[in-house]
CSV table of C-alpha atoms in Angstrom, one decimal:
chain,number,residue,atom,x,y,z
G,195,MET,CA,148.7,-343.8,34.1
G,196,LYS,CA,147.0,-341.2,36.4
G,197,LYS,CA,149.1,-338.7,38.0
G,198,LYS,CA,149.4,-338.5,41.8
G,199,ARG,CA,146.4,-336.7,43.4
G,200,ASN,CA,147.1,-333.8,45.7
G,201,SER,CA,144.4,-332.5,48.0
G,202,LEU,CA,144.3,-330.3,51.0
G,203,LYS,CA,141.5,-330.1,53.5
G,204,SER,CA,141.3,-328.3,56.8
G,205,LYS,CA,138.7,-328.0,59.5
G,206,SER,CA,139.1,-327.1,63.2
G,207,THR,CA,137.6,-329.6,65.6
G,208,MET,CA,139.4,-328.7,68.8
G,209,PRO,CA,136.5,-326.8,70.5
G,210,MET,CA,134.2,-329.7,70.2
G,211,ALA,CA,136.8,-332.2,71.4
G,212,ALA,CA,137.4,-330.1,74.5
G,213,SER,CA,133.7,-329.9,75.1
G,214,SER,CA,133.3,-333.7,74.8
G,215,SER,CA,136.1,-334.3,77.3
G,216,SER,CA,134.6,-331.8,79.8
G,217,LEU,CA,131.2,-333.4,79.5
G,218,SER,CA,132.7,-336.8,80.1
G,219,SER,CA,134.4,-335.5,83.3
G,220,ILE,CA,131.1,-334.1,84.5
G,221,GLN,CA,129.1,-337.2,83.8
G,222,THR,CA,131.5,-339.6,85.5
G,223,ARG,CA,131.5,-337.8,88.9
G,224,SER,CA,129.5,-340.0,91.3
G,225,ASN,CA,127.7,-337.1,92.9
G,226,VAL,CA,126.4,-335.6,89.7
G,227,TYR,CA,123.4,-336.9,87.7
G,228,LEU,CA,121.6,-335.2,85.0
G,229,PRO,CA,118.5,-336.7,83.3
G,230,ASP,CA,118.4,-337.2,79.5
G,231,GLU,CA,116.3,-334.1,79.0
G,232,CYS,CA,119.0,-331.9,80.5
G,233,TRP,CA,121.7,-333.5,78.3
G,234,GLU,CA,119.5,-332.9,75.3
G,235,CYS,CA,119.4,-329.2,76.1
G,236,ILE,CA,123.2,-329.1,76.6
G,237,PHE,CA,123.9,-330.9,73.3
G,238,LYS,CA,121.5,-328.7,71.4
G,239,PHE,CA,123.3,-325.6,72.6
G,240,LEU,CA,126.7,-327.0,71.8
G,241,ILE,CA,125.7,-328.2,68.3
G,242,ASN,CA,123.8,-325.1,67.3
G,243,HIS,CA,126.5,-322.7,68.5
G,244,GLY,CA,129.5,-324.8,67.5
G,245,THR,CA,129.2,-325.0,63.8
G,246,ASP,CA,127.1,-323.9,60.8
G,247,ASP,CA,127.4,-326.8,58.5
G,248,THR,CA,125.8,-330.3,58.4
G,249,ARG,CA,129.1,-332.2,58.3
G,250,GLY,CA,130.3,-330.4,61.4
G,251,ARG,CA,127.1,-331.2,63.3
G,252,TYR,CA,127.4,-334.9,62.4
G,253,PHE,CA,131.0,-334.9,63.7
G,254,HIS,CA,129.9,-333.3,66.9
G,255,LEU,CA,127.2,-335.9,67.4
G,256,LYS,CA,129.7,-338.7,66.7
G,257,SER,CA,132.2,-337.2,69.2
G,258,LEU,CA,129.6,-337.0,72.0
G,259,SER,CA,128.2,-340.5,71.3
G,260,ILE,CA,131.4,-342.2,72.2
G,261,VAL,CA,131.6,-340.7,75.7
G,262,SER,CA,129.1,-343.1,77.3
G,263,LYS,CA,126.0,-345.3,76.6
G,264,GLN,CA,123.8,-342.5,78.0
G,265,PHE,CA,125.3,-340.0,75.6
G,266,LEU,CA,124.9,-342.4,72.7
G,267,SER,CA,121.2,-342.9,73.5
G,268,VAL,CA,120.7,-339.1,73.7
G,269,THR,CA,122.5,-338.3,70.5
G,270,ASN,CA,120.6,-340.9,68.6
G,271,ARG,CA,117.5,-338.8,69.1
G,272,PHE,CA,119.2,-335.9,67.2
G,273,ARG,CA,119.7,-337.9,64.1
G,274,SER,CA,117.3,-337.0,61.3
G,275,SER,CA,118.9,-339.1,58.6
G,276,LEU,CA,120.3,-342.6,58.4
G,277,THR,CA,122.2,-344.6,55.8
G,278,ILE,CA,122.0,-348.4,56.0
G,279,TYR,CA,124.7,-350.6,54.5
G,280,ASN,CA,124.3,-354.0,56.2
G,281,PRO,CA,121.2,-356.3,56.4
G,282,THR,CA,120.0,-355.4,59.8
G,283,CYS,CA,117.4,-353.1,61.3
G,284,GLN,CA,117.2,-354.2,64.9
G,285,PHE,CA,118.4,-350.7,66.0
G,286,PHE,CA,115.5,-348.6,64.6
G,287,HIS,CA,113.9,-348.2,68.0
G,288,ARG,CA,117.0,-346.1,68.9
G,289,PHE,CA,116.3,-343.5,66.1
G,290,SER,CA,112.8,-342.3,66.8
G,291,ASN,CA,113.3,-339.0,64.9
G,292,ILE,CA,114.6,-340.3,61.6
G,293,ALA,CA,113.0,-338.4,58.7
G,294,SER,CA,115.4,-339.4,55.9
G,295,LEU,CA,116.4,-342.9,55.1
G,296,ASP,CA,119.1,-343.8,52.5
G,297,LEU,CA,119.1,-347.4,51.3
G,298,SER,CA,121.0,-346.8,48.1
G,299,TYR,CA,124.0,-348.6,49.3
G,300,TYR,CA,122.1,-351.6,50.6
G,301,ASP,CA,122.8,-354.9,48.7
G,302,GLY,CA,120.5,-357.3,50.5
G,303,ASP,CA,116.9,-358.2,50.1
G,304,LEU,CA,115.3,-354.7,50.0
G,305,ASP,CA,111.7,-356.0,50.1
G,306,HIS,CA,112.4,-357.8,53.3
G,307,LEU,CA,114.2,-354.8,54.9
G,308,LEU,CA,111.3,-352.5,54.0
G,309,VAL,CA,108.8,-354.9,55.5
G,310,GLN,CA,110.8,-354.9,58.8
G,311,ILE,CA,111.2,-351.1,58.8
G,312,SER,CA,107.4,-350.7,58.4
G,313,ARG,CA,106.9,-352.3,61.9
G,314,PHE,CA,108.5,-349.3,63.6
G,315,PRO,CA,106.5,-346.2,64.5
G,316,LEU,CA,108.6,-343.9,62.2
G,317,LYS,CA,107.7,-340.7,60.4
G,318,ILE,CA,110.0,-340.9,57.4
G,319,THR,CA,109.5,-338.2,54.8
G,320,SER,CA,112.4,-339.1,52.4
G,321,LEU,CA,113.4,-342.5,51.1
G,322,ASN,CA,116.3,-343.3,48.8
G,323,ILE,CA,116.1,-346.8,47.1
G,324,SER,CA,118.5,-346.0,44.2
G,325,ASN,CA,121.1,-348.4,42.7
G,326,GLN,CA,118.8,-351.4,42.9
G,327,LEU,CA,117.9,-354.1,40.3
G,328,ARG,CA,114.3,-353.0,40.3
G,329,ILE,CA,111.8,-351.1,42.4
G,330,PRO,CA,110.9,-353.2,45.6
G,331,VAL,CA,107.2,-353.1,45.2
G,332,LYS,CA,106.4,-355.7,47.9
G,333,GLY,CA,108.4,-353.9,50.5
G,334,LEU,CA,107.1,-350.4,49.5
G,335,ARG,CA,103.5,-351.7,49.9
G,336,ALA,CA,104.2,-352.8,53.5
G,337,PHE,CA,106.1,-349.6,54.2
G,338,SER,CA,103.3,-347.4,52.9
G,339,LYS,CA,100.6,-349.1,55.1
G,340,ASN,CA,102.3,-348.0,58.4
G,341,ILE,CA,104.5,-345.0,57.3
G,342,THR,CA,102.2,-342.5,55.6
G,343,THR,CA,104.4,-339.5,55.8
G,344,LEU,CA,106.6,-340.1,52.8
G,345,THR,CA,106.9,-337.0,50.5
G,346,SER,CA,110.2,-337.8,48.7
G,347,LEU,CA,111.2,-341.0,46.8
G,348,LEU,CA,114.5,-341.3,45.0
G,349,CYS,CA,114.7,-344.3,42.5
G,350,SER,CA,117.8,-343.3,40.5
G,351,ASN,CA,120.0,-345.8,38.7
G,352,ILE,CA,117.5,-348.7,38.8
G,353,THR,CA,118.4,-351.5,36.4
G,354,THR,CA,114.9,-352.2,35.2
G,355,ILE,CA,111.9,-349.9,35.7
G,356,TYR,CA,108.4,-351.2,34.8
G,357,ASP,CA,105.6,-348.7,34.2
G,358,THR,CA,103.3,-350.9,36.5
G,359,ASP,CA,105.8,-350.4,39.3
G,360,ILE,CA,105.7,-346.6,38.9
G,361,LEU,CA,101.9,-346.7,39.0
G,362,SER,CA,102.1,-348.8,42.2
G,363,VAL,CA,104.4,-346.3,43.8
G,364,ALA,CA,102.0,-343.5,43.0
G,365,ASP,CA,99.2,-345.6,44.5
G,366,PHE,CA,101.2,-346.3,47.7
G,367,PHE,CA,102.4,-342.7,48.2
G,368,PRO,CA,99.8,-340.2,47.0
G,369,LEU,CA,101.4,-337.4,49.1
G,370,LEU,CA,104.7,-337.5,47.1
G,371,GLU,CA,106.2,-334.1,46.4
G,372,GLU,CA,109.5,-335.3,44.9
G,373,LEU,CA,110.0,-338.3,42.5
G,374,ASP,CA,113.4,-339.2,41.0
G,375,LEU,CA,113.3,-341.8,38.1
G,376,SER,CA,116.6,-340.8,36.6
G,377,LYS,CA,119.3,-343.1,35.0
G,378,PRO,CA,117.4,-346.4,34.5
G,379,THR,CA,119.3,-349.1,32.5
G,380,LYS,CA,116.0,-350.3,31.1
G,381,PHE,CA,112.5,-348.9,31.1
G,382,LYS,CA,109.7,-351.3,30.2
G,383,PHE,CA,106.2,-350.2,29.2
G,384,GLY,CA,103.1,-352.3,28.9
G,385,LYS,CA,100.6,-351.9,26.1
G,386,THR,CA,98.9,-348.9,27.8
G,387,ALA,CA,101.9,-346.6,28.0
G,388,PHE,CA,99.9,-343.5,27.1
G,389,PHE,CA,97.2,-344.1,29.7
G,390,SER,CA,99.9,-345.1,32.3
G,391,ALA,CA,101.6,-341.7,31.9
G,392,GLU,CA,98.3,-339.9,32.4
G,393,ALA,CA,97.3,-342.1,35.3
G,394,LEU,CA,100.6,-341.5,37.0
G,395,SER,CA,100.2,-337.7,36.7
G,396,LEU,CA,96.7,-337.8,38.1
G,397,ALA,CA,97.8,-340.0,41.0
G,398,LEU,CA,100.3,-337.5,42.3
G,399,PRO,CA,98.4,-334.3,42.8
G,400,LYS,CA,101.0,-332.9,45.2
G,401,LEU,CA,104.1,-333.5,43.1
G,402,ARG,CA,106.5,-330.5,43.1
G,403,LYS,CA,109.8,-332.0,41.8
G,404,VAL,CA,110.4,-334.6,39.1
G,405,ASN,CA,113.7,-335.9,37.7
G,406,LEU,CA,113.7,-337.9,34.5
G,407,SER,CA,117.3,-337.3,33.5
G,408,HIS,CA,119.4,-339.8,31.5
G,409,ASN,CA,116.3,-341.6,30.6
G,410,SER,CA,116.2,-342.6,26.9
G,411,TYR,CA,113.3,-345.1,27.3
G,412,ILE,CA,110.4,-342.8,27.8
G,413,SER,CA,108.8,-340.3,25.4
G,414,ASN,CA,107.7,-336.8,26.1
G,415,GLU,CA,104.2,-338.2,26.9
G,416,LEU,CA,105.0,-338.6,30.6
G,417,LEU,CA,106.5,-335.2,31.1
G,418,PHE,CA,103.6,-333.6,29.2
G,419,HIS,CA,101.0,-335.2,31.4
G,420,LEU,CA,103.0,-334.3,34.6
G,421,CYS,CA,103.1,-330.6,33.5
G,422,LYS,CA,99.4,-330.6,32.5
G,423,ASN,CA,97.9,-332.4,35.6
G,424,CYS,CA,100.3,-331.7,38.5
G,425,LYS,CA,99.2,-328.2,39.5
G,426,LEU,CA,101.9,-327.8,42.1
G,427,LEU,CA,104.8,-328.9,39.9
G,428,GLN,CA,107.7,-326.4,40.4
G,429,GLU,CA,110.9,-328.2,39.4
G,430,VAL,CA,111.6,-330.3,36.3
G,431,THR,CA,114.9,-332.0,35.5
G,432,VAL,CA,115.3,-333.6,32.1
G,433,ILE,CA,119.1,-333.8,31.4
G,434,LYS,CA,120.1,-336.1,28.5
G,435,CYS,CA,116.6,-337.4,27.6
G,436,ASN,CA,117.2,-338.1,23.9
G,437,SER,CA,113.5,-338.5,23.2
G,438,ILE,CA,112.5,-335.1,24.5
G,439,THR,CA,113.2,-332.3,22.0
G,440,ILE,CA,113.3,-328.5,22.3
G,441,SER,CA,109.9,-328.4,20.7
G,442,ASP,CA,108.5,-330.9,23.2
G,443,ILE,CA,109.8,-328.8,26.1
G,444,ALA,CA,108.3,-325.7,24.6
G,445,ALA,CA,104.9,-327.3,24.6
G,446,ASP,CA,105.3,-328.7,28.1
G,447,LEU,CA,106.2,-325.4,29.6
G,448,HIS,CA,103.1,-323.8,28.2
G,449,GLU,CA,101.1,-326.4,30.3
G,450,ARG,CA,102.8,-325.4,33.5
G,451,PRO,CA,103.7,-321.6,33.5
G,452,THR,CA,104.2,-321.8,37.3
G,453,LEU,CA,107.5,-323.7,37.1
G,454,SER,CA,110.3,-322.1,39.2
G,455,SER,CA,113.1,-324.5,38.1
G,456,LEU,CA,114.1,-326.1,34.8
G,457,SER,CA,117.1,-328.2,34.0
G,458,PHE,CA,117.2,-329.4,30.4
G,459,SER,CA,119.6,-330.6,27.7
G,460,ALA,CA,119.2,-331.2,24.0
G,461,SER,CA,121.6,-332.3,21.3
G,462,TYR,CA,123.5,-329.7,19.3
G,463,SER,CA,121.5,-330.8,16.2
G,464,ASP,CA,118.2,-329.8,17.9
G,465,SER,CA,117.9,-326.1,16.9
G,466,LEU,CA,116.7,-323.4,19.3
G,467,THR,CA,113.2,-322.2,18.4
G,468,SER,CA,111.3,-319.0,19.0
G,469,SER,CA,108.6,-321.1,20.6
G,470,PHE,CA,111.1,-322.4,23.2
G,471,ILE,CA,112.2,-318.8,24.0
G,472,ASP,CA,108.6,-317.7,24.3
G,473,SER,CA,107.7,-320.6,26.6
G,474,LEU,CA,110.7,-319.9,28.7
G,475,LEU,CA,109.8,-316.3,29.1
G,476,SER,CA,106.3,-317.3,30.1
G,477,LEU,CA,107.8,-318.7,33.4
G,478,LYS,CA,107.4,-315.5,35.3
G,479,GLY,CA,108.5,-317.1,38.6
G,480,LEU,CA,111.6,-318.9,37.2
G,481,THR,CA,114.4,-318.8,39.7
G,482,SER,CA,116.6,-321.6,38.5
G,483,LEU,CA,117.6,-322.3,34.9
G,484,ASP,CA,120.2,-325.0,34.0
G,485,LEU,CA,120.9,-325.6,30.3
G,486,PHE,CA,123.3,-328.4,29.5
G,487,ILE,CA,125.1,-329.2,26.2
G,488,MET,CA,122.9,-327.0,24.1
G,489,GLU,CA,123.4,-324.6,21.2
G,490,ILE,CA,121.9,-321.4,22.6
G,491,SER,CA,122.2,-317.8,21.5
G,492,ASP,CA,122.7,-314.3,22.7
G,493,GLU,CA,119.1,-313.6,21.7
G,494,LEU,CA,117.9,-316.1,24.3
G,495,LEU,CA,120.0,-314.6,27.1
G,496,SER,CA,119.1,-311.0,26.1
G,497,SER,CA,115.4,-312.0,26.0
G,498,ILE,CA,115.6,-313.5,29.5
G,499,ALA,CA,117.3,-310.3,30.7
G,500,MET,CA,114.7,-308.0,29.2
G,501,GLU,CA,111.8,-310.1,30.6
G,502,GLY,CA,113.3,-309.6,34.1
G,503,LEU,CA,113.0,-313.2,35.3
G,504,PRO,CA,113.9,-313.5,39.0
G,505,LEU,CA,116.8,-315.9,38.4
G,506,THR,CA,119.0,-316.8,41.4
G,507,ARG,CA,120.7,-319.8,39.7
G,508,LEU,CA,122.0,-319.9,36.1
G,509,GLY,CA,123.8,-322.8,34.5
G,510,LEU,CA,125.1,-322.9,30.9
G,511,ARG,CA,127.3,-326.0,31.3
G,512,ASN,CA,129.0,-327.0,28.0
G,513,CYS,CA,126.7,-324.8,26.0
G,514,ALA,CA,127.8,-323.1,22.8
G,515,GLY,CA,126.5,-320.4,20.4
G,516,TYR,CA,126.5,-317.5,22.9
G,517,SER,CA,129.1,-314.8,23.5
G,518,TYR,CA,130.3,-312.4,26.2
G,519,ASN,CA,127.7,-309.8,25.0
G,520,GLY,CA,124.9,-312.3,25.7
G,521,ILE,CA,126.0,-313.2,29.2
G,522,PHE,CA,126.8,-309.6,30.0
G,523,SER,CA,123.3,-308.5,28.9
G,524,LEU,CA,121.8,-311.1,31.2
G,525,LEU,CA,123.9,-310.7,34.3
G,526,SER,CA,123.8,-306.9,34.2
G,527,ARG,CA,120.0,-307.2,34.5
G,528,CYS,CA,119.8,-310.1,37.0
G,529,PRO,CA,121.3,-308.8,40.2
G,530,CYS,CA,120.2,-311.6,42.4
G,531,ILE,CA,122.2,-314.5,40.9
G,532,GLN,CA,123.7,-316.6,43.7
G,533,HIS,CA,124.9,-319.7,41.7
G,534,LEU,CA,126.5,-319.4,38.3
G,535,ASN,CA,127.9,-322.1,36.1
G,536,LEU,CA,129.7,-321.1,32.9
G,537,GLN,CA,131.8,-324.2,32.5
G,538,THR,CA,133.6,-324.3,29.1
G,539,ALA,CA,132.8,-320.7,28.2
G,540,PHE,CA,136.0,-320.6,26.2
G,541,PHE,CA,135.6,-316.9,25.2
G,542,LEU,CA,135.9,-315.6,28.7
G,543,ASN,CA,139.0,-313.8,29.7
G,544,ASN,CA,140.2,-312.1,32.9
G,545,GLN,CA,138.7,-308.7,31.9
G,546,HIS,CA,135.3,-310.2,31.2
G,547,VAL,CA,135.2,-311.9,34.6
G,548,ALA,CA,136.3,-308.7,36.3
G,549,LYS,CA,133.4,-306.7,34.6
G,550,LEU,CA,130.8,-309.4,35.3
G,551,SER,CA,131.8,-309.7,38.9
G,552,LEU,CA,130.6,-306.1,39.5
G,553,PHE,CA,127.0,-307.4,38.9
G,554,LEU,CA,127.3,-310.4,41.2
G,555,GLY,CA,127.2,-309.0,44.7
G,556,ASP,CA,125.0,-311.9,45.9
G,557,LEU,CA,127.1,-314.6,44.3
G,558,ILE,CA,127.6,-317.7,46.5
G,559,SER,CA,129.2,-320.2,44.1
G,560,ILE,CA,130.6,-320.1,40.6
G,561,ASN,CA,131.9,-322.7,38.2
G,562,LEU,CA,134.4,-321.5,35.5
G,563,SER,CA,136.1,-324.8,34.9
G,564,ARG,CA,137.8,-325.4,31.6
G,565,CYS,CA,137.8,-321.7,30.8
G,566,LYS,CA,141.4,-321.9,29.6
G,567,ARG,CA,142.0,-318.1,29.3
G,568,LEU,CA,141.4,-317.4,33.0
G,569,THR,CA,144.2,-316.8,35.5
G,570,GLU,CA,144.7,-315.6,39.1
G,571,SER,CA,143.4,-312.1,38.0
G,572,ALA,CA,139.9,-313.5,37.4
G,573,LEU,CA,140.0,-315.4,40.8
G,574,PHE,CA,141.0,-312.2,42.7
G,575,ALA,CA,138.4,-310.1,40.9
G,576,LEU,CA,135.7,-312.5,42.0
G,577,VAL,CA,136.8,-312.7,45.6
G,578,ARG,CA,137.2,-308.9,45.8
G,579,ASN,CA,133.8,-308.0,44.2
G,580,CYS,CA,131.6,-310.8,45.5
G,581,PRO,CA,131.7,-310.6,49.3
G,582,SER,CA,129.3,-313.6,49.8
G,583,LEU,CA,131.3,-316.0,47.6
G,584,ILE,CA,132.2,-319.2,49.3
G,585,GLU,CA,132.9,-321.7,46.5
G,586,ILE,CA,134.9,-321.3,43.3
G,587,ASN,CA,135.6,-323.9,40.7
G,588,MET,CA,138.3,-323.0,38.3
G,589,GLU,CA,139.5,-326.5,37.3
G,590,GLY,CA,141.4,-326.8,34.1
G,591,THR,CA,142.2,-323.1,33.8
G,592,SER,CA,145.5,-321.2,33.5
G,593,ILE,CA,145.8,-320.4,37.1
G,594,GLY,CA,149.5,-320.5,38.0
G,595,LYS,CA,150.8,-319.3,34.7
G,596,GLU,CA,150.5,-315.5,35.5
G,597,SER,CA,153.5,-313.7,36.7
G,598,ILE,CA,153.4,-313.1,40.5
G,599,SER,CA,154.3,-309.4,40.1
G,600,ASN,CA,151.1,-309.0,38.1
G,601,TYR,CA,148.7,-309.8,40.9
G,602,ASN,CA,150.5,-308.9,44.1
G,603,SER,CA,148.5,-305.6,44.2
G,604,SER,CA,145.2,-307.5,43.7
G,605,MET,CA,146.0,-309.7,46.6
G,606,ASP,CA,146.5,-306.7,48.9
G,607,ARG,CA,143.0,-305.5,48.3
G,608,ILE,CA,141.3,-308.7,49.4
G,609,VAL,CA,140.1,-308.4,53.0
G,610,ASN,CA,138.4,-311.1,55.1
G,611,SER,CA,137.6,-313.4,52.2
G,612,GLN,CA,134.7,-315.8,53.0
G,613,LEU,CA,135.9,-318.4,50.5
G,614,LYS,CA,135.6,-321.9,51.8
G,615,SER,CA,136.0,-324.2,48.8
G,616,LEU,CA,138.5,-323.7,45.9
G,617,TYR,CA,138.7,-326.3,43.1
G,618,LEU,CA,141.9,-326.0,41.1
G,619,ALA,CA,142.3,-329.6,39.7
G,620,TYR,CA,144.0,-330.0,36.3
G,621,CYS,CA,145.7,-326.6,36.5
G,622,ASP,CA,149.0,-327.8,35.1
G,623,GLY,CA,150.8,-324.4,35.7
G,624,LEU,CA,150.0,-324.3,39.4
G,625,ARG,CA,153.1,-324.2,41.6
G,626,ASP,CA,153.9,-324.4,45.3
G,627,GLU,CA,154.5,-320.6,45.7
G,628,THR,CA,151.1,-319.9,44.3
G,629,ILE,CA,149.2,-322.1,46.7
G,630,ILE,CA,151.3,-320.8,49.6
G,631,ARG,CA,150.2,-317.2,48.7
G,632,PHE,CA,146.6,-318.4,48.4
G,633,SER,CA,146.7,-319.9,51.9
G,634,SER,CA,147.9,-316.6,53.3
G,635,ILE,CA,144.9,-314.6,52.0
G,636,PHE,CA,142.1,-317.3,52.0
G,637,SER,CA,142.1,-317.8,55.8
G,638,ASN,CA,138.6,-319.3,55.9
G,639,LEU,CA,139.4,-322.0,53.3
G,640,GLN,CA,138.2,-325.5,54.3
G,641,LEU,CA,138.7,-327.3,51.0
G,642,LEU,CA,141.5,-326.9,48.4
G,643,ASP,CA,141.3,-329.4,45.5
G,644,LEU,CA,144.7,-329.8,43.8
G,645,ASN,CA,144.0,-333.1,42.0
G,646,PHE,CA,146.2,-333.7,38.9
G,647,CYS,CA,148.4,-330.6,39.4
G,648,PRO,CA,151.8,-332.1,38.5
G,649,LEU,CA,153.9,-329.2,39.7
G,650,ILE,CA,152.7,-329.2,43.3
G,651,SER,CA,155.1,-331.0,45.6
G,652,ASN,CA,154.7,-332.7,49.0
G,653,GLU,CA,156.7,-329.7,50.4
G,654,GLY,CA,154.2,-327.3,49.0
G,655,ILE,CA,151.3,-329.2,50.6
G,656,GLY,CA,153.1,-329.2,53.9
């Protein structure tokens, strides 16, 4: 039986509420009339100066839209993204500036819906048709005839993908820059699988991002041809693709040395090779590296450090085989890291994190979940030494088990913390007095995750 979840979120909405009320008062006066163009200027000012995050802007639009039908009409023009749940599209004429369309939650006839959408003069650049039984080829054909601006197509978690459907997609949308074919339940090839892979790569000359993750049904043939023929390819994600080995990736990377982002996983039985290290070091513009469930080595990390790759994002989730010396060597020579994921780095202790934080002045987010040896001291060292840090994940750590007297002095040295999100789920030593102290020093906190922390009470949350 799951334990009771505790969570705490806070976000001020009073300024916008007051603004909506004031605007409603202005609009309802009989002797005052402003055309839509003027209201658009007013709304733009309020939204751009009232918040700096997407969720906040959406809330402001929603608040304004309920004031009157005129305000609803005006705010609809500000919407650049739309998610459809129900089988209707009669309202598309109201959203003339939609650029991103999410149909991943739609459970009706997707072919029919796409045919209807194609009749509106829209300039959609991103389309999400994930979570469907199959790719709606008929609807996409009609969609592509009138909407020629599509550059991103997400087809994740499709029950059955056919290679002929993928070739049709490439034919319909030759300007695609992003293609997501991850997590299919089944992947069916015809008799010309090799030539289909090559044809697909040649049909997408502008492709920049491809995601083939959780796809056990395709061989490395497709990725090889994409790396070879797509000259603009920059981001490759192949997490949990059992048929793609370390040796395969090494060969693929040599075909596309201009990659800037690589996310890859291999089984622990698949040994790290010198050719993989050499091919990785050949990516002189690599800014993002995410390795998942791999047996790596200090040699790999030290080699990346010595090569001076311009990494801003590093992920070593659930990786083994490396030590503090390896990660110290890398981080001490990569001063521009903004996002760091060292999940399950069991060797890390508070002193390690304190030393590493001195090299992470640009850090924005860090994941240290399941690093059991870490306590409040590590948290305070990060916040104290990383002034740009806004998100920390320390789920499943030993936060709450350190004596309060041991870290009072550390708390006193934290000034104007910018931390907005703190994830502390599964910290079974966390108590009310600790989160109360956290709330007093992390004044900008917007999200505090306390799921499955059994010692936190309702009084503590209050």
